[in-house]
Amino acid sequence: MKILKIILIALVALIVVIVIAGFTFIRHMSNRAIPDYNENIRIEGLHAPVEVYRDSFAIPHIYATDEHDLYMVTGYLLAEDRLWQMDLLRHVTEGRLSEIFGAGYVQADLLLRALRFRDKSDKILAKADSSNLIALNAFAEGINVFLEKNKNHLPPEFTILRYKPEKWQPYQTLNMIGYMAWDLKAGWSEILLTSIQKTVDSVRYRQILPDLLRNQPTVYPQDKSGTFSSLLPDMMLYTAGLQDLGADVLDASNNWAVSGFKSSTGKPLLANDMHLGLSVPGIWYQIHQVIPGKMNVTGLLLPGAPVVICGHNDSIAWGMTNTYVDNLDFYRETVNPGDTGEYKYMGKWLKFLNKKEVIKISDGTQVEKTIRFSHRGPVVSSIKNFGTDVITMHWVGDEMSDEFKTVLMLDRANNWAEFKDALKTFNSLSQNVAYADVKGNIGLFCAAGIPIRDREIPFGILPGDTDKYDWKGYVPFEELPYMFNPLSGFVASANNRTVPRDYPYHIGSWYSLPDRFSRITEMLTAKEILSVEDFKNIQLDQKSKLAEKYMPAFVDALSGFKPKDEVEKKALEMLKTWNYTMAANSSAPTVFETMYLQLLHGVFSDELGNDLFLSLNGVTSISRNAFDQMMETRVSAWFDDISTPDKTETFTDMVTLAFTKSVGDLRVKMGEDTGLWQWGKIHHLLLQHPLGVKDILDKAFHLNRGPFPVGGSFHTVSPYSYDPNNPYDSKTGSSHRHIFDLSDWDKSLTVIPTGNSGIPSSKHYCDQTDLYVNGRYHADHFTRDNVIKNAQYHMTFSNK
């Protein structure tokens, strides 16, 4: 008995020792990468000392004497705060995810390699001028100095995944151009449409296509001559002289600006919030870069690149939204039956280019795959499993552009002319770029590579055996849409249709619904004079123009409906009296949003089947736009449920069924009391780390944050969006919020959903999340005196 007791005590002691050792090890892993923001750093190769001040959110303000030193220190600081995220994005752009995450990513790696990011980067490097090369090389040098100095202080993700980062190469920064351009959710819809066309009759197929002649609000107004607005009198013109891994690219966005005569400050105001996946670490890094007398720019950069993509300098401010250009085409190739290595083009058999790829797996094994290319681009059918057809892809990312050069020039631009000049090499990303300057000008420019090609077949896969549907070049830069100082006193865009029907070139088909744009312009015109506070109210607005548009039709359809009990009665009354605001503490949005999803399912799923419907619903631009078109007449063959052949259902039937199903689902999920069906109770924001999907890792390292109850939806200006196939957790939204006050840069405001640090144990990992979720901002310090006054940390880099 005594021996057993001794053994038991020993076992307990051993367990305690193991637990303490494990806790100590995890604590060491968690904390070893936290930097000392007050440490002075010696770096060989610097030309002069570089000062770095950080505010209470650890946002660095860098003061350097030249470009080399500025970008070298930027590389060091980014590695200090976001090393693992940078390395993850590097693996994305090189198609090397299998190396760190395993064999489940082989197909993803194949597709990413087929996009040939490296090939384009090498072309850009070959043509780069000295300023580009200085920035790229110095940035890589700074990252590599950090790696050399901190081999034993790496973030915990490297230990968890059992690998170490390699040295950074300049081409890996340029790979980010292709990464930001790779937003082809709408592009893949051409493949999906082909499957739908084979499944439904021609009437239904036509009704699901976007009506390109439909009247909708457009970003750029156009007069009859085809020129765009620059409408203020000459004396008033002052033209002086881009999910699962949290690796999303540019999706939706909002931007707008008002001129001085609509601003309470007498100078322009500009707002921007780009919509991306909401995860942690966040996609943007906030930074302020200064070379006294040469450059003073602040804003957002992408971890992996050293330049401010959106922000402001001494003279101008700018912000971006996705243009949704149709810059991707698929071609069905005719393969030689006698030699599958050949395809027909213009009556001749051409050889496919075969490129062998060796994909390394995290377990030490490797697989060999071959990617085929036509003269247009990669064969994607085998990668994406499109069946027996051989489908090739031509996309804008394969074409020459130099967005890195553009952003370098934007960071230094002083006026509208220099701003426009910078945009000439901005072809792959396709953005509507809002502009404002300190002299009082505002503008909006469609910076895009818009292909010129035959539109005889507007949708679906094109014949590959002819040059008829090949691209014939791009819309000339001088003919791209723009506005400069419009008489309205404002410019705005929100991923809605770009131009009216009489614009001579085709830009796109798969735009976002115009509801965010309509609400923004409604609020911009509601008052003659707007303030920073008004801009905040617009950016945080959750009133739905889509609900305002649909609800009268829904209520009318339910006018003859007899509620079966008190729950249905209260739910119906709630909808009738709703003010269309998607507030987190309101119950009506819950019923509306659930009804909307039920309607999409009821309208499309019976004809398409579950798998094809889920694909359609995942490409939200198709299902949402198709339903929106049907709402204009409320008459469509899609409303009939083909599973009930003895009855022809109508819009009224669809709405009634969606309402009763929604109420039934909600009473099961949320109880009988409709007052407790608050939107924020089921609509959450979860900031998830790529490794946070593993519960044990999340608990050990506190990787994830949330969930937080939030309002809004994809159709509100403040857009906490979710996957319609997996409601209602918000996965996409404002990846930042900026309001620039050109009367006093120090009065500008900003916030990001997370924090500047990517190290989970750092106090700056998610130190802006509370502000973000609760609709608050922090100051965007700019003048040196203000920066120093608000500094919480100070460090000096020197070569001695």
mmCIF file of C-alpha atoms in Angstrom, residues 565-568 570-571 663-664 666-677:
data_model
loop_
_atom_site.group_PDB
_atom_site.id
_atom_site.type_symbol
_atom_site.label_atom_id
_atom_site.label_comp_id
_atom_site.label_asym_id
_atom_site.label_seq_id
_atom_site.Cartn_x
_atom_site.Cartn_y
_atom_site.Cartn_z
ATOM 1 C CA ASP A 565 -49.841 31.421 -34.766
ATOM 2 C CA GLU A 566 -48.551 34.372 -32.778
ATOM 3 C CA VAL A 567 -44.913 33.794 -33.793
ATOM 4 C CA GLU A 568 -45.671 34.117 -37.518
ATOM 5 C CA LYS A 570 -45.231 38.965 -34.889
ATOM 6 C CA ALA A 571 -42.559 38.128 -37.460
ATOM 7 C CA VAL A 663 -39.929 31.539 -39.236
ATOM 8 C CA GLY A 664 -39.873 27.784 -38.670
ATOM 9 C CA LEU A 666 -35.673 30.691 -36.528
ATOM 10 C CA ARG A 667 -38.058 29.459 -33.860
ATOM 11 C CA VAL A 668 -36.044 26.222 -33.666
ATOM 12 C CA LYS A 669 -32.682 28.053 -33.524
ATOM 13 C CA MET A 670 -33.661 31.080 -31.431
ATOM 14 C CA GLY A 671 -36.865 30.255 -29.568
ATOM 15 C CA GLU A 672 -40.485 31.403 -29.680
ATOM 16 C CA ASP A 673 -39.878 35.004 -28.634
ATOM 17 C CA THR A 674 -39.333 37.002 -31.844
ATOM 18 C CA GLY A 675 -37.946 39.880 -29.796
ATOM 19 C CA LEU A 676 -34.920 37.696 -29.076
ATOM 20 C CA TRP A 677 -34.202 37.019 -32.752
#
